[in-house]
Short mmCIF file of C-alpha atoms in Angstrom, two decimals:
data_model
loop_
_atom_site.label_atom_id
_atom_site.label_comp_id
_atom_site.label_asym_id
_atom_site.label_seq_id
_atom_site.Cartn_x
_atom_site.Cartn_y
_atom_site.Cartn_z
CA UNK A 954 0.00 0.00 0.00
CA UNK A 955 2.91 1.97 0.75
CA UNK A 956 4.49 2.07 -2.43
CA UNK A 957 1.11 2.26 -4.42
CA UNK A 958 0.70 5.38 -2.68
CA UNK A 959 4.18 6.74 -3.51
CA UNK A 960 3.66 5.70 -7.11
CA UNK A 961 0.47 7.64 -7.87
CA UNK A 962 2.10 10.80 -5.96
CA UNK A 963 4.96 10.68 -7.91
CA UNK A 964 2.26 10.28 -11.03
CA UNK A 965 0.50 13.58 -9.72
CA UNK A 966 3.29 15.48 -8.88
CA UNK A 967 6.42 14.71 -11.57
CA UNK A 968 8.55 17.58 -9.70
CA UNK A 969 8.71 15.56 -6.97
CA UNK A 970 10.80 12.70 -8.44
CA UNK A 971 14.69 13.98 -6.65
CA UNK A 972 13.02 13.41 -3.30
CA UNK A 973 11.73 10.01 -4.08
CA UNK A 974 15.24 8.78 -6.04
CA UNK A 975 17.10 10.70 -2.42
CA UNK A 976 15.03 8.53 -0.42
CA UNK A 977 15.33 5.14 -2.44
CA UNK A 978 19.16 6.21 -2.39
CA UNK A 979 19.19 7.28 1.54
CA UNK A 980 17.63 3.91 2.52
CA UNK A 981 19.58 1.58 0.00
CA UNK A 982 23.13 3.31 1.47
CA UNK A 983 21.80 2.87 5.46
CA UNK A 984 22.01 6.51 5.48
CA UNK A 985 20.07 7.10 8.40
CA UNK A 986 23.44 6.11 10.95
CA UNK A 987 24.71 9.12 9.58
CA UNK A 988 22.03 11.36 11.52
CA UNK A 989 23.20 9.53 14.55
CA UNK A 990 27.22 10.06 14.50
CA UNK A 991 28.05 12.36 17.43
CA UNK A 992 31.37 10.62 17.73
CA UNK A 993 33.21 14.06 17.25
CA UNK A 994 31.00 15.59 20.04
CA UNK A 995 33.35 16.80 22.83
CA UNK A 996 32.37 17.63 26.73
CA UNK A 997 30.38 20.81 27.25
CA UNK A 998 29.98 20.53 23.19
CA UNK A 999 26.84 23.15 22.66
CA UNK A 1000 24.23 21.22 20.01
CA UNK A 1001 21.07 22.88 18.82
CA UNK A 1002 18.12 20.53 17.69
CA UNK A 1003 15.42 22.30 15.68
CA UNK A 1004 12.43 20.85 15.50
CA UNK A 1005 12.76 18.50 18.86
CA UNK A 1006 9.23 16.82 18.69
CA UNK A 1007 9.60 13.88 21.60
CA UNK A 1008 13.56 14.13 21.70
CA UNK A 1009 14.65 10.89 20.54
CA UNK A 1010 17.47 12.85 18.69
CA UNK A 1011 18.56 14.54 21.71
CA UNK A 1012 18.31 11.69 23.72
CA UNK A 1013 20.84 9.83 21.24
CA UNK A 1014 23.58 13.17 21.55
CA UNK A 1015 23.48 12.75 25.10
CA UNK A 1016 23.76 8.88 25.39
CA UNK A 1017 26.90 9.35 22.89
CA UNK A 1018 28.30 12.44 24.84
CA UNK A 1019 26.35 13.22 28.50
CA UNK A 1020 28.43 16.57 28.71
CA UNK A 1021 26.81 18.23 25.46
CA UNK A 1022 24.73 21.45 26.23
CA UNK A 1023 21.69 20.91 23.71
CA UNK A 1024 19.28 23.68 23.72
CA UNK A 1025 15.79 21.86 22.27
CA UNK A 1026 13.68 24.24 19.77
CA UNK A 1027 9.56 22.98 19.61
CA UNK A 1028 6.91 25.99 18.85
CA UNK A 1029 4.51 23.49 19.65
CA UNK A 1030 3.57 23.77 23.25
CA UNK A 1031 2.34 20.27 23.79
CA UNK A 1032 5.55 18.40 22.66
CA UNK A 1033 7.71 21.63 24.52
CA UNK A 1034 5.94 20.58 27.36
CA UNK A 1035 6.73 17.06 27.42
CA UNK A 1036 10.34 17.50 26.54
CA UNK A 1037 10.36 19.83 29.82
CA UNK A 1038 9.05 16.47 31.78
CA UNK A 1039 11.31 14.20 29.32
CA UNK A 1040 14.86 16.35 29.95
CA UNK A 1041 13.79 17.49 34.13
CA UNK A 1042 16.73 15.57 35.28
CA UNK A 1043 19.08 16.53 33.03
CA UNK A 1044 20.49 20.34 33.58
CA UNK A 1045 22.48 20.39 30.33
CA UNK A 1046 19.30 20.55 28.08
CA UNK A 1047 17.42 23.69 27.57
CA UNK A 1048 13.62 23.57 25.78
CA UNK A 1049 13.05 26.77 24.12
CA UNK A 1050 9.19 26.52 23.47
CA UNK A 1051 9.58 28.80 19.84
CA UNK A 1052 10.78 29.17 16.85
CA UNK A 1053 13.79 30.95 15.26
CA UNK A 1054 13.90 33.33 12.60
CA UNK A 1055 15.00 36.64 10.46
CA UNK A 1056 12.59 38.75 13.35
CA UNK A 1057 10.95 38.03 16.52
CA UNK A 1058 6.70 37.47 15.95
CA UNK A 1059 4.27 34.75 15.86
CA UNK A 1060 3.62 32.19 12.98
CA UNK A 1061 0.49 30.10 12.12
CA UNK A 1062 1.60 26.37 12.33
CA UNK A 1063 -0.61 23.53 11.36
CA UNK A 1064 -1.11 21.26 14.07
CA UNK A 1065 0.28 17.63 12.68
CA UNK A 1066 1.95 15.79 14.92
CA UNK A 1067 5.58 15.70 13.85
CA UNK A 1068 4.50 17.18 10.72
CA UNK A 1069 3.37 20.74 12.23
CA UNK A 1070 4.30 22.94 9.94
CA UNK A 1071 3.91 26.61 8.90
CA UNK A 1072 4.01 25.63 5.33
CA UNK A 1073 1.82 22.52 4.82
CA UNK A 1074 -1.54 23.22 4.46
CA UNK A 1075 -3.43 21.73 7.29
CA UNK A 1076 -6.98 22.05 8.77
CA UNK A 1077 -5.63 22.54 11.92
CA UNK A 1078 -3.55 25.39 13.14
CA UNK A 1079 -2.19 27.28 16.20
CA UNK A 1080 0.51 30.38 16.94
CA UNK A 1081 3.89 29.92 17.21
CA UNK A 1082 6.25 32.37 18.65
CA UNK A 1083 9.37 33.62 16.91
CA UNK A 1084 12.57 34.71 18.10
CA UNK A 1085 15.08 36.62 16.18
CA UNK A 1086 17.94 34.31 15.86
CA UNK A 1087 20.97 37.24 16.29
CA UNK A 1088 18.73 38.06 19.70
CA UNK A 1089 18.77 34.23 20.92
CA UNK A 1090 22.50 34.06 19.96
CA UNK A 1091 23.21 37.19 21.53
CA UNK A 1092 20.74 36.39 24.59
CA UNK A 1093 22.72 33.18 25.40
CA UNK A 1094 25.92 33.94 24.47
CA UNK A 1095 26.57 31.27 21.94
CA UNK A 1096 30.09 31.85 19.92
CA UNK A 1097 30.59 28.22 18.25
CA UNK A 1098 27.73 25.38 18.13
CA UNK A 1099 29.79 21.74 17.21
CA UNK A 1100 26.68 20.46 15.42
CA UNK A 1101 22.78 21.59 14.67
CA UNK A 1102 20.08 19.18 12.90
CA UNK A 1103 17.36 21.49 11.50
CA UNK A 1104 13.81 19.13 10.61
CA UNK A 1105 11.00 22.02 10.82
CA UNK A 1106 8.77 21.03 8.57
CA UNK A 1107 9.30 23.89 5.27
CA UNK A 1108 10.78 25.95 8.68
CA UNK A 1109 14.52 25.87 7.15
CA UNK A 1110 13.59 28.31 4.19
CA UNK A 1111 13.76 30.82 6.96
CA UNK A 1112 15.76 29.89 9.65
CA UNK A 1113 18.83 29.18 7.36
CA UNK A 1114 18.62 32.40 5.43
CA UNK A 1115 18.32 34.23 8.92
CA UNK A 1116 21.39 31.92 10.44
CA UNK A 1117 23.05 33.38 6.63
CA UNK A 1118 22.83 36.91 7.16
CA UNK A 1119 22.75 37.33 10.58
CA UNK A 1120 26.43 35.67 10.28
CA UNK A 1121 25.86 33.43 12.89
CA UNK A 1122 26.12 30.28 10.12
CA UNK A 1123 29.63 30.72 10.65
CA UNK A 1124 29.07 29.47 14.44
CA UNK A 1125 28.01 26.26 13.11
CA UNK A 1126 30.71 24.06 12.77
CA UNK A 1127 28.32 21.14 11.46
CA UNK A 1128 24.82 21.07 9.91
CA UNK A 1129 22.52 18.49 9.55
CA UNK A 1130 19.27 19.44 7.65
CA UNK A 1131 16.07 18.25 6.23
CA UNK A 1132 14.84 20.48 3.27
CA UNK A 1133 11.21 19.37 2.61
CA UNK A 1134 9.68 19.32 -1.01
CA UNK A 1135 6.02 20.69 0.06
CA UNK A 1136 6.30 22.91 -4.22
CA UNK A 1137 8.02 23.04 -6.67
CA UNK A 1138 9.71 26.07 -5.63
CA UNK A 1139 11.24 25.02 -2.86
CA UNK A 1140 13.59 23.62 -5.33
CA UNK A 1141 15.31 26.74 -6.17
CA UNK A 1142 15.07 27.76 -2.38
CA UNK A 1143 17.03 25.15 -1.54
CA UNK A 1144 19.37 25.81 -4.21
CA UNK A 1145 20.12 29.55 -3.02
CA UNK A 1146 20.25 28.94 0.23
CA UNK A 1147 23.05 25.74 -0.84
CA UNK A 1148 24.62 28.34 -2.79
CA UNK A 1149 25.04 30.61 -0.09
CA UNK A 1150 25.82 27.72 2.30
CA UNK A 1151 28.55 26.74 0.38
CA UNK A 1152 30.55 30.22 0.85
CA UNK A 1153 31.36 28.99 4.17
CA UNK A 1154 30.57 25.30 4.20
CA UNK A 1155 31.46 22.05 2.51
CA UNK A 1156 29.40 19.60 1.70
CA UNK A 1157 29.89 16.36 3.58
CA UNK A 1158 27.08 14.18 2.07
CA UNK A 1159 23.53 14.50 0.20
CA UNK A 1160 20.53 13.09 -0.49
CA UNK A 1161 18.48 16.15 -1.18
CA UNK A 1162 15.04 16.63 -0.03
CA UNK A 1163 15.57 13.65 2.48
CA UNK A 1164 19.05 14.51 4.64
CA UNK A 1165 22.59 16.42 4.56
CA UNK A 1166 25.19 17.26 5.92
CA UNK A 1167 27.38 20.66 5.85
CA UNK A 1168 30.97 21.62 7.50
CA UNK A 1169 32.74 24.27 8.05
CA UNK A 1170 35.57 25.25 5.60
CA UNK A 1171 38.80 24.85 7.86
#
């Protein structure tokens, strides 16, 4: 049923194809360990996970290095509120119940489970607040972040360009994003903001529209 369902999608929607060949090419390769490697993390490493949802990923930084300071990013207030209960015990993990962005506001998210998004088009909906991402870095002091994973649901099309210009993308030492396919021109989005990534970054592996991974130029 699974891959009938796939098929016809990729019938209706043609411009869709590079995310279903990234994801036959993600799974075939075991990709999905790659998500998962925090063996470079060092003690007191600070990791930022956008888009926390129930903290599984989180969870997995801290099993693989205890030390890390990981400040958790969930606009929705239900799954905020559960990482609060989830991380309790564990000082070195911050929940910021928001999102970042180019200015500080309030966005309409639909209300999808992991999917919430503020791009998707989804019966449900609810407001999110924003935070400028210069006034969180500032706010907190951050200089250098080891490693960020960004899965926000059509989210990155604005937090990257506002990590980008803000010159805090230079902070980032490495990147792990999710660009999601929701039209056809997120295609070109994602290509400018690669383009501009690249000034700074190398790519260390891709399977676009699925997962990748970006490093700082030495």
């Amino acid at each position: 049923m699974a891959s009938l369902k796939r098929w016809l999608e990729r019938r209706r929607n043609p411009w869709k194809g590079i995310a279903f060949e990234s994801y036959k090419a993600f799974r075939k390769d075991g990709a999905q360990a790659r998500i998962t490697d925090f063996s470079d993390l060092e003690p007191g490493a600070v990791v930022l996970d956008f888009g926390g949802f129930e903290g599984s990923w989180t969870e997995q930084v801290l099993a693989a290095q205890p030390q890390a300071r990981v400040h958790v990013f969930e606009p929705h207030p239900g799954f905020a509120e559960k990482l609060r209960q989830r991380f309790a015990d564990r000082p070195t993990v911050t929940v910021h119940a928001c999102a970042l962005g180019r200015e500080a506001g309030t966005l309409q998210l639909s209300d999808a489970g992991d999917a919430s998004s503020a791009v998707a088009d989804h019966s449900r909906s609810f407001a999110a607040p924003v935070k400028a991402a210069r006034d969180f870095f500032a706010e907190t002091g951050i200089a250098q972040v080891q490693l960020a994973k960004i899965n926000i649901e059509g989210g990155e099309y604005e937090l990257l360009p506002a990590l980008i210009e803000a010159g805090l993308i230079r902070g980032i030492t490495r990147l792990v994003v999710q660009f999601h396919l929701f039209r056809p021109e997120n295609r070109e989005a994602r290509k400018a903001i690669t383009d501009r990534l690249a000034e700074t970054h190398e790519i260390a592996w891709a399977y676009p529209f699925v997962w990748e991974e970006w490093r700082l130029k030495s």
